[in-house]
Amino acid sequence: MATLVLAGAGHAHLPILTNIPEFVRRGHCVTVIGADDFHYYSGMGPGLLSGDYRPEHTRFDVATLTRRGGGTFVRDRVTGIDPGTRKVHTENSGWIDYDVLSCNLGSSVCLPTGEFDKDRVFTVKPIENLDKFRRSVQATDRNLLVVGGGAAGAEIAANLGCWLSGSGHSAHVDLIAGNVFLADFPAGIRHRVERTLDALPVRLHAGERLAKLERGQAILESGLALPYDRALLATGVTPPLLFAEADLPTGQDGGLLVNRFLQAIDHPEIFGGGDCISFADRHLARVGVYAVRQGPVLLRNLLAALEGEQLTPFRPQNHFLLIFNLGRQQGLLRWHSLTWSGRIPFLIKDYIDRRFMQEYQRCGETNQPHSSS
């Protein structure tokens, strides 16, 4: 009997969670370590701000999913790995043994420098922070701040602006977008998003970078000071430090270095997926679609590693469908060179997201394995 430990219950681990009964049937023990009983789906996160979705629409009950499948769920935080003795350290539960380990620990947003009230400053990770941010906004708040000029910052500012204008709230949003707003996207995409923000109580500060955050004001590198009552940080994310601290091979950004089988370099008993990994042979953007696609490969490879079978390579697609949620049930779709804005792109995204959620939520309710094919 071998023991599989899943460190984290993110997108890449969902197929494993719904197939725990198969691991148990084959005689293996499965332990899942998660910081919370629920895992939130990042694709629906911005809709928490606009009110399109309620928290229960956007989350999986990973604790129940694990226990119903015959696994053990440990609500705790992973704080260390000892690859030599094959143990995972947790904040409150001590050391947990493994034969095979899979890490899906996500990433975190680095806090800026400066002295600020941490109860007024939120990060986009974990995703449930978006709901907490919205519920924290007071009627007396006038200045809301979003920091980050990527897709996440754009979606968050747009949905927050829609909620403010639709609720009659007198606050506005300042979006600090960095050197170039939506730098990884074509100019046509950027201009469409800018037009959307212009129609909302959102002030875009393109070409501006945050220098530091003080109590009640954001200081930009240009010297401009912006007042704020609440701030939401959607800047770049970094993997957890525990891989480097465990002397495991890491990429330049600290992510667990893996091969094409999602297997740690020099440690064949350790696997990983999602934001916490880096590939040895390629750079791959940290977007949710890749974590979701890694899930079925991880499922096959973890079973193979436990039973001495051949591994399956992960082959990321070169192109993937991207749809921005811009609030008010408006979307912006990009597929290759095609761009399409309006309500239909939002409805396409909404259908895809809800189908994905219902598929895994249904597995948790019925305890029926989810097909990985």
Short mmCIF file of C-alpha atoms in Angstrom, two decimals:
data_model
loop_
_atom_site.label_atom_id
_atom_site.label_comp_id
_atom_site.label_asym_id
_atom_site.label_seq_id
_atom_site.Cartn_x
_atom_site.Cartn_y
_atom_site.Cartn_z
CA MET A 1 0.00 0.00 0.00
CA ALA A 2 1.45 3.35 -1.10
CA THR A 3 0.55 6.83 0.12
CA LEU A 4 -0.21 9.72 -2.22
CA VAL A 5 -0.18 13.20 -0.72
CA LEU A 6 -1.75 16.11 -2.56
CA ALA A 7 -0.30 19.38 -1.29
CA GLY A 8 -2.97 21.90 -2.21
CA ALA A 9 -6.37 21.36 -3.81
CA GLY A 10 -6.18 23.66 -6.83
CA HIS A 11 -7.38 23.38 -10.42
CA ALA A 12 -4.74 20.83 -11.45
CA HIS A 13 -5.74 18.46 -8.63
CA LEU A 14 -9.48 18.40 -9.33
CA PRO A 15 -9.39 15.25 -11.52
CA ILE A 16 -7.40 13.45 -8.84
CA LEU A 17 -9.85 14.50 -6.11
CA THR A 18 -12.82 13.18 -8.07
CA ASN A 19 -10.99 9.92 -8.77
CA ILE A 20 -9.86 9.18 -5.21
CA PRO A 21 -12.15 6.09 -5.17
CA GLU A 22 -10.03 4.60 -7.97
CA PHE A 23 -6.82 5.15 -6.00
CA VAL A 24 -8.42 3.54 -2.95
CA ARG A 25 -9.73 0.62 -5.03
CA ARG A 26 -6.16 -0.04 -6.16
CA GLY A 27 -4.99 -0.16 -2.56
CA HIS A 28 -3.47 3.31 -2.19
CA CYS A 29 -3.99 5.87 0.58
CA VAL A 30 -4.71 9.47 -0.43
CA THR A 31 -4.15 12.46 1.86
CA VAL A 32 -5.13 15.95 0.73
CA ILE A 33 -3.72 19.00 2.52
CA GLY A 34 -5.68 22.20 1.92
CA ALA A 35 -5.72 25.56 3.65
CA ASP A 36 -9.52 25.67 3.41
CA ASP A 37 -12.42 23.28 2.93
CA PHE A 38 -13.26 25.06 -0.34
CA HIS A 39 -11.31 25.84 -3.49
CA TYR A 40 -12.45 28.81 -5.59
CA TYR A 41 -12.38 28.81 -9.39
CA SER A 42 -10.34 31.77 -10.62
CA GLY A 43 -12.19 32.05 -13.95
CA MET A 44 -15.32 33.26 -12.16
CA GLY A 45 -13.53 35.46 -9.64
CA PRO A 46 -14.18 38.88 -11.25
CA GLY A 47 -17.90 38.08 -11.31
CA LEU A 48 -17.85 38.02 -7.50
CA LEU A 49 -17.13 41.76 -7.61
CA SER A 50 -19.92 42.66 -10.03
CA GLY A 51 -22.43 40.40 -8.29
CA ASP A 52 -22.92 38.11 -11.30
CA TYR A 53 -21.90 35.18 -9.08
CA ARG A 54 -22.29 34.31 -5.44
CA PRO A 55 -19.46 32.54 -3.59
CA GLU A 56 -21.24 29.17 -3.71
CA HIS A 57 -21.31 29.38 -7.52
CA THR A 58 -17.54 29.64 -7.71
CA ARG A 59 -16.18 27.04 -5.31
CA PHE A 60 -15.68 23.30 -4.84
CA ASP A 61 -16.08 21.56 -1.49
CA VAL A 62 -12.73 19.78 -1.65
CA ALA A 63 -12.91 18.53 1.94
CA THR A 64 -16.18 16.68 1.34
CA LEU A 65 -14.98 15.50 -2.07
CA THR A 66 -11.90 13.97 -0.44
CA ARG A 67 -13.68 12.29 2.46
CA ARG A 68 -16.52 10.88 0.39
CA GLY A 69 -13.97 9.34 -1.95
CA GLY A 70 -12.23 7.54 0.89
CA GLY A 71 -9.30 9.92 1.33
CA THR A 72 -8.10 11.93 4.32
CA PHE A 73 -8.46 15.70 4.28
CA VAL A 74 -6.09 17.76 6.45
CA ARG A 75 -7.11 21.39 6.80
CA ASP A 76 -3.72 22.99 7.19
CA ARG A 77 -1.00 24.91 5.39
CA VAL A 78 2.02 23.22 3.86
CA THR A 79 5.13 24.90 5.26
CA GLY A 80 7.93 22.61 4.13
CA ILE A 81 9.05 19.53 2.23
CA ASP A 82 11.80 17.08 3.17
CA PRO A 83 12.46 15.12 -0.03
CA GLY A 84 15.15 13.03 1.66
CA THR A 85 12.74 11.45 4.14
CA ARG A 86 9.65 11.94 1.93
CA LYS A 87 7.75 14.07 4.40
CA VAL A 88 5.62 17.20 4.10
CA HIS A 89 5.53 19.64 6.99
CA THR A 90 2.34 21.46 7.92
CA GLU A 91 1.72 24.45 10.14
CA ASN A 92 -0.37 22.67 12.78
CA SER A 93 -0.35 18.95 11.99
CA GLY A 94 3.37 18.30 11.92
CA TRP A 95 5.01 15.96 9.42
CA ILE A 96 3.03 13.83 6.96
CA ASP A 97 4.68 10.91 5.13
CA TYR A 98 4.33 10.30 1.41
CA ASP A 99 5.47 7.82 -1.21
CA VAL A 100 4.38 10.10 -4.05
CA LEU A 101 3.77 13.84 -3.62
CA SER A 102 1.93 16.22 -5.94
CA CYS A 103 2.11 19.98 -5.35
CA ASN A 104 -0.62 22.35 -6.50
CA LEU A 105 0.07 25.14 -4.02
CA GLY A 106 -0.72 28.07 -6.28
CA SER A 107 1.01 31.43 -6.10
CA SER A 108 0.80 34.64 -4.13
CA VAL A 109 0.89 38.36 -4.82
CA CYS A 110 3.86 40.22 -3.36
CA LEU A 111 2.86 43.05 -1.05
CA PRO A 112 4.28 46.49 -1.88
CA THR A 113 6.61 48.44 0.37
CA GLY A 114 5.27 51.04 2.77
CA GLU A 115 3.27 51.22 5.98
CA PHE A 116 -0.41 50.57 5.32
CA ASP A 117 -3.46 49.12 7.04
CA LYS A 118 -3.50 45.47 6.00
CA ASP A 119 -7.23 45.18 6.71
CA ARG A 120 -7.80 47.70 3.89
CA VAL A 121 -5.44 46.11 1.35
CA PHE A 122 -6.37 42.85 -0.36
CA THR A 123 -4.64 40.61 -2.91
CA VAL A 124 -6.36 38.74 -5.75
CA LYS A 125 -4.91 35.46 -4.46
CA PRO A 126 -6.60 33.56 -2.97
CA ILE A 127 -9.63 34.23 -5.18
CA GLU A 128 -12.08 34.34 -2.26
CA ASN A 129 -10.42 37.65 -1.34
CA LEU A 130 -12.47 39.28 -4.11
CA ASP A 131 -15.69 38.56 -2.25
CA LYS A 132 -14.10 39.72 1.01
CA PHE A 133 -13.01 42.95 -0.69
CA ARG A 134 -16.49 43.70 -1.99
CA ARG A 135 -18.08 43.04 1.40
CA SER A 136 -15.50 45.30 3.07
CA VAL A 137 -16.44 48.37 1.00
CA GLN A 138 -18.30 50.90 3.12
CA ALA A 139 -20.89 53.46 2.05
CA THR A 140 -18.48 56.20 3.08
CA ASP A 141 -15.65 54.92 0.86
CA ARG A 142 -14.91 57.21 -2.09
CA ASN A 143 -11.63 55.96 -3.54
CA LEU A 144 -11.01 52.33 -4.45
CA LEU A 145 -7.62 51.34 -5.81
CA VAL A 146 -6.71 48.47 -8.16
CA VAL A 147 -3.03 47.82 -8.86
CA GLY A 148 -2.12 45.74 -11.91
CA GLY A 149 -2.25 46.32 -15.64
CA GLY A 150 -2.71 42.73 -16.82
CA ALA A 151 -5.87 40.82 -17.68
CA ALA A 152 -6.74 40.30 -14.00
CA GLY A 153 -6.43 44.01 -13.19
CA ALA A 154 -8.56 44.94 -16.21
CA GLU A 155 -11.34 42.48 -15.36
CA ILE A 156 -11.34 43.43 -11.69
CA ALA A 157 -11.49 47.18 -12.38
CA ALA A 158 -14.29 46.72 -14.93
CA ASN A 159 -16.42 44.50 -12.69
CA LEU A 160 -15.82 46.71 -9.67
CA GLY A 161 -16.79 49.76 -11.72
CA CYS A 162 -19.99 48.03 -12.89
CA TRP A 163 -20.94 47.17 -9.33
CA LEU A 164 -20.35 50.74 -8.12
CA SER A 165 -22.36 52.34 -10.93
CA GLY A 166 -25.17 49.80 -10.67
CA SER A 167 -25.54 50.13 -6.91
CA GLY A 168 -25.58 53.92 -6.87
CA HIS A 169 -22.34 54.02 -4.90
CA SER A 170 -20.50 57.31 -5.29
CA ALA A 171 -17.00 55.80 -5.16
CA HIS A 172 -14.67 55.50 -8.14
CA VAL A 173 -11.81 53.16 -9.04
CA ASP A 174 -8.22 54.17 -9.78
CA LEU A 175 -6.43 51.52 -11.85
CA ILE A 176 -2.62 51.72 -11.74
CA ALA A 177 -1.68 49.87 -14.90
CA GLY A 178 2.12 49.89 -14.97
CA ASN A 179 4.29 50.92 -17.89
CA VAL A 180 1.97 49.50 -20.58
CA PHE A 181 -1.65 48.53 -19.99
CA LEU A 182 -2.36 44.95 -21.16
CA ALA A 183 1.19 44.70 -22.48
CA ASP A 184 0.79 41.05 -23.53
CA PHE A 185 -2.18 41.76 -25.78
CA PRO A 186 -2.65 43.39 -29.21
CA ALA A 187 -3.50 47.07 -29.40
CA GLY A 188 -7.05 46.25 -30.55
CA ILE A 189 -7.77 44.35 -27.34
CA ARG A 190 -6.25 47.12 -25.26
CA HIS A 191 -8.33 49.82 -26.94
CA ARG A 192 -11.59 47.91 -26.48
CA VAL A 193 -10.94 47.41 -22.79
CA GLU A 194 -9.98 51.07 -22.41
CA ARG A 195 -13.29 52.12 -23.98
CA THR A 196 -15.14 49.89 -21.53
CA LEU A 197 -13.34 51.43 -18.57
CA ASP A 198 -13.96 54.96 -19.89
CA ALA A 199 -17.72 54.35 -19.62
CA LEU A 200 -17.38 53.32 -15.97
CA PRO A 201 -16.29 55.14 -12.80
CA VAL A 202 -12.76 53.92 -13.47
CA ARG A 203 -9.71 56.16 -13.97
CA LEU A 204 -6.94 54.38 -15.86
CA HIS A 205 -3.39 55.40 -14.95
CA ALA A 206 -1.37 53.90 -17.82
CA GLY A 207 2.36 54.50 -17.78
CA GLU A 208 2.31 54.74 -13.98
CA ARG A 209 3.88 52.29 -11.53
CA LEU A 210 3.27 51.96 -7.81
CA ALA A 211 6.29 52.99 -5.73
CA LYS A 212 4.84 52.35 -2.27
CA LEU A 213 1.58 52.11 -0.41
CA GLU A 214 1.02 54.30 2.63
CA ARG A 215 -1.96 54.63 4.92
CA GLY A 216 -4.66 56.17 2.79
CA GLN A 217 -2.56 56.99 -0.26
CA ALA A 218 -0.66 55.27 -3.04
CA ILE A 219 2.62 56.89 -4.07
CA LEU A 220 3.48 56.38 -7.74
CA GLU A 221 6.98 56.41 -9.20
CA SER A 222 6.13 59.69 -10.95
CA GLY A 223 5.51 61.27 -7.53
CA LEU A 224 1.74 61.39 -7.94
CA ALA A 225 -0.18 60.50 -4.77
CA LEU A 226 -3.60 58.85 -5.11
CA PRO A 227 -5.92 58.68 -2.09
CA TYR A 228 -7.62 55.35 -1.42
CA ASP A 229 -9.99 53.82 1.10
CA ARG A 230 -9.51 50.18 -0.01
CA ALA A 231 -6.92 48.65 -2.32
CA LEU A 232 -6.89 45.44 -4.36
CA LEU A 233 -3.56 44.16 -5.68
CA ALA A 234 -3.56 42.26 -8.99
CA THR A 235 0.15 42.47 -9.71
CA GLY A 236 2.50 39.64 -10.67
CA VAL A 237 2.38 36.37 -8.76
CA THR A 238 5.22 34.26 -7.39
CA PRO A 239 5.35 30.58 -6.34
CA PRO A 240 5.86 29.66 -2.67
CA LEU A 241 9.39 29.76 -1.25
CA LEU A 242 9.22 26.27 0.24
CA PHE A 243 10.63 24.54 -2.88
CA ALA A 244 13.87 26.52 -2.74
CA GLU A 245 13.96 26.11 1.05
CA ALA A 246 13.77 22.34 0.53
CA ASP A 247 16.70 22.47 -1.93
CA LEU A 248 14.45 21.19 -4.71
CA PRO A 249 15.34 22.33 -8.25
CA THR A 250 13.47 25.53 -9.09
CA GLY A 251 13.05 27.88 -12.02
CA GLN A 252 14.27 31.46 -11.97
CA ASP A 253 11.02 32.56 -10.31
CA GLY A 254 11.18 29.92 -7.59
CA GLY A 255 8.64 27.52 -9.07
CA LEU A 256 9.20 23.77 -8.69
CA LEU A 257 11.19 22.77 -11.77
CA VAL A 258 9.42 19.97 -13.66
CA ASN A 259 9.89 18.01 -16.86
CA ARG A 260 7.31 17.29 -19.56
CA PHE A 261 5.70 14.66 -17.32
CA LEU A 262 5.02 17.32 -14.62
CA GLN A 263 7.63 15.49 -12.56
CA ALA A 264 10.21 17.30 -10.43
CA ILE A 265 13.73 17.31 -11.82
CA ASP A 266 15.93 14.80 -9.90
CA HIS A 267 12.97 13.76 -7.71
CA PRO A 268 10.79 11.29 -9.65
CA GLU A 269 8.43 10.80 -6.69
CA ILE A 270 7.38 14.51 -6.69
CA PHE A 271 4.97 16.06 -9.22
CA GLY A 272 3.34 19.46 -9.56
CA GLY A 273 0.86 21.56 -11.49
CA GLY A 274 -0.58 25.05 -11.79
CA ASP A 275 1.06 28.30 -10.73
CA CYS A 276 3.63 26.71 -8.41
CA ILE A 277 5.68 24.98 -11.15
CA SER A 278 8.21 26.05 -13.77
CA PHE A 279 9.12 23.99 -16.83
CA ALA A 280 12.71 23.01 -17.49
CA ASP A 281 12.35 23.20 -21.28
CA ARG A 282 9.91 26.06 -21.89
CA HIS A 283 8.27 29.16 -20.47
CA LEU A 284 4.55 28.81 -19.88
CA ALA A 285 2.29 31.65 -18.79
CA ARG A 286 0.61 31.20 -15.41
CA VAL A 287 -2.99 31.05 -16.58
CA GLY A 288 -5.77 28.84 -15.29
CA VAL A 289 -6.34 27.05 -18.59
CA TYR A 290 -2.96 25.32 -18.33
CA ALA A 291 -3.61 24.19 -14.76
CA VAL A 292 -6.95 22.72 -15.84
CA ARG A 293 -5.32 20.89 -18.78
CA GLN A 294 -2.56 19.54 -16.54
CA GLY A 295 -5.11 17.83 -14.28
CA PRO A 296 -5.86 14.74 -16.42
CA VAL A 297 -2.12 14.26 -17.10
CA LEU A 298 -1.36 14.45 -13.39
CA LEU A 299 -4.10 11.90 -12.69
CA ARG A 300 -2.57 9.38 -15.09
CA ASN A 301 0.99 10.05 -13.97
CA LEU A 302 0.32 9.82 -10.25
CA LEU A 303 -1.32 6.43 -10.72
CA ALA A 304 1.59 5.40 -12.94
CA ALA A 305 4.17 6.56 -10.38
CA LEU A 306 2.44 4.63 -7.60
CA GLU A 307 2.35 1.47 -9.71
CA GLY A 308 5.59 1.68 -11.70
CA GLU A 309 3.92 2.33 -15.05
CA GLN A 310 4.90 4.56 -17.98
CA LEU A 311 4.31 8.32 -17.66
CA THR A 312 2.32 10.54 -20.03
CA PRO A 313 3.77 13.86 -21.27
CA PHE A 314 1.90 17.14 -20.88
CA ARG A 315 1.54 18.88 -24.23
CA PRO A 316 0.30 22.47 -23.81
CA GLN A 317 -1.62 23.94 -26.70
CA ASN A 318 -0.09 26.90 -28.52
CA HIS A 319 -3.38 28.81 -28.60
CA PHE A 320 -6.31 28.89 -26.24
CA LEU A 321 -9.63 30.68 -26.09
CA LEU A 322 -9.49 33.79 -23.90
CA ILE A 323 -12.60 35.69 -22.82
CA PHE A 324 -12.47 38.77 -20.60
CA ASN A 325 -15.38 39.31 -18.22
CA LEU A 326 -15.92 43.07 -18.44
CA GLY A 327 -19.01 43.28 -16.23
CA ARG A 328 -22.67 43.94 -17.04
CA GLN A 329 -22.65 40.59 -18.83
CA GLN A 330 -20.28 41.96 -21.44
CA GLY A 331 -17.29 39.97 -22.65
CA LEU A 332 -14.32 40.32 -24.96
CA LEU A 333 -13.29 37.15 -26.79
CA ARG A 334 -9.93 36.43 -28.36
CA TRP A 335 -9.20 33.34 -30.46
CA HIS A 336 -6.07 33.51 -32.64
CA SER A 337 -6.54 36.80 -34.57
CA LEU A 338 -10.30 36.97 -33.94
CA THR A 339 -11.67 39.44 -31.40
CA TRP A 340 -15.35 39.75 -30.54
CA SER A 341 -16.97 41.92 -27.89
CA GLY A 342 -20.49 42.07 -26.52
CA ARG A 343 -22.96 39.96 -24.57
CA ILE A 344 -22.54 36.75 -26.57
CA PRO A 345 -18.83 36.38 -25.65
CA PHE A 346 -19.82 36.75 -21.99
CA LEU A 347 -22.54 34.11 -22.38
CA ILE A 348 -20.01 31.76 -23.98
CA LYS A 349 -17.66 32.25 -21.04
CA ASP A 350 -20.48 31.91 -18.53
CA TYR A 351 -21.60 28.63 -20.13
CA ILE A 352 -18.06 27.20 -20.16
CA ASP A 353 -17.41 28.22 -16.55
CA ARG A 354 -20.74 26.97 -15.18
CA ARG A 355 -20.42 23.66 -17.03
CA PHE A 356 -16.91 23.19 -15.61
CA MET A 357 -18.11 23.98 -12.09
CA GLN A 358 -21.20 21.79 -12.27
CA GLU A 359 -19.21 18.85 -13.60
CA TYR A 360 -16.94 18.75 -10.56
CA GLN A 361 -19.55 19.87 -8.05
CA ARG A 362 -21.77 17.01 -9.25
CA CYS A 363 -18.91 14.56 -8.74
CA GLY A 364 -18.66 15.71 -5.14
CA GLU A 365 -22.39 15.26 -4.55
CA THR A 366 -22.63 11.78 -6.13
CA ASN A 367 -19.06 10.55 -5.51
CA GLN A 368 -18.90 9.39 -9.13
CA PRO A 369 -15.43 9.52 -10.71
CA HIS A 370 -14.87 12.21 -13.32
CA SER A 371 -13.61 11.01 -16.68
CA SER A 372 -10.07 12.17 -17.45
CA SER A 373 -10.23 11.34 -21.13
#
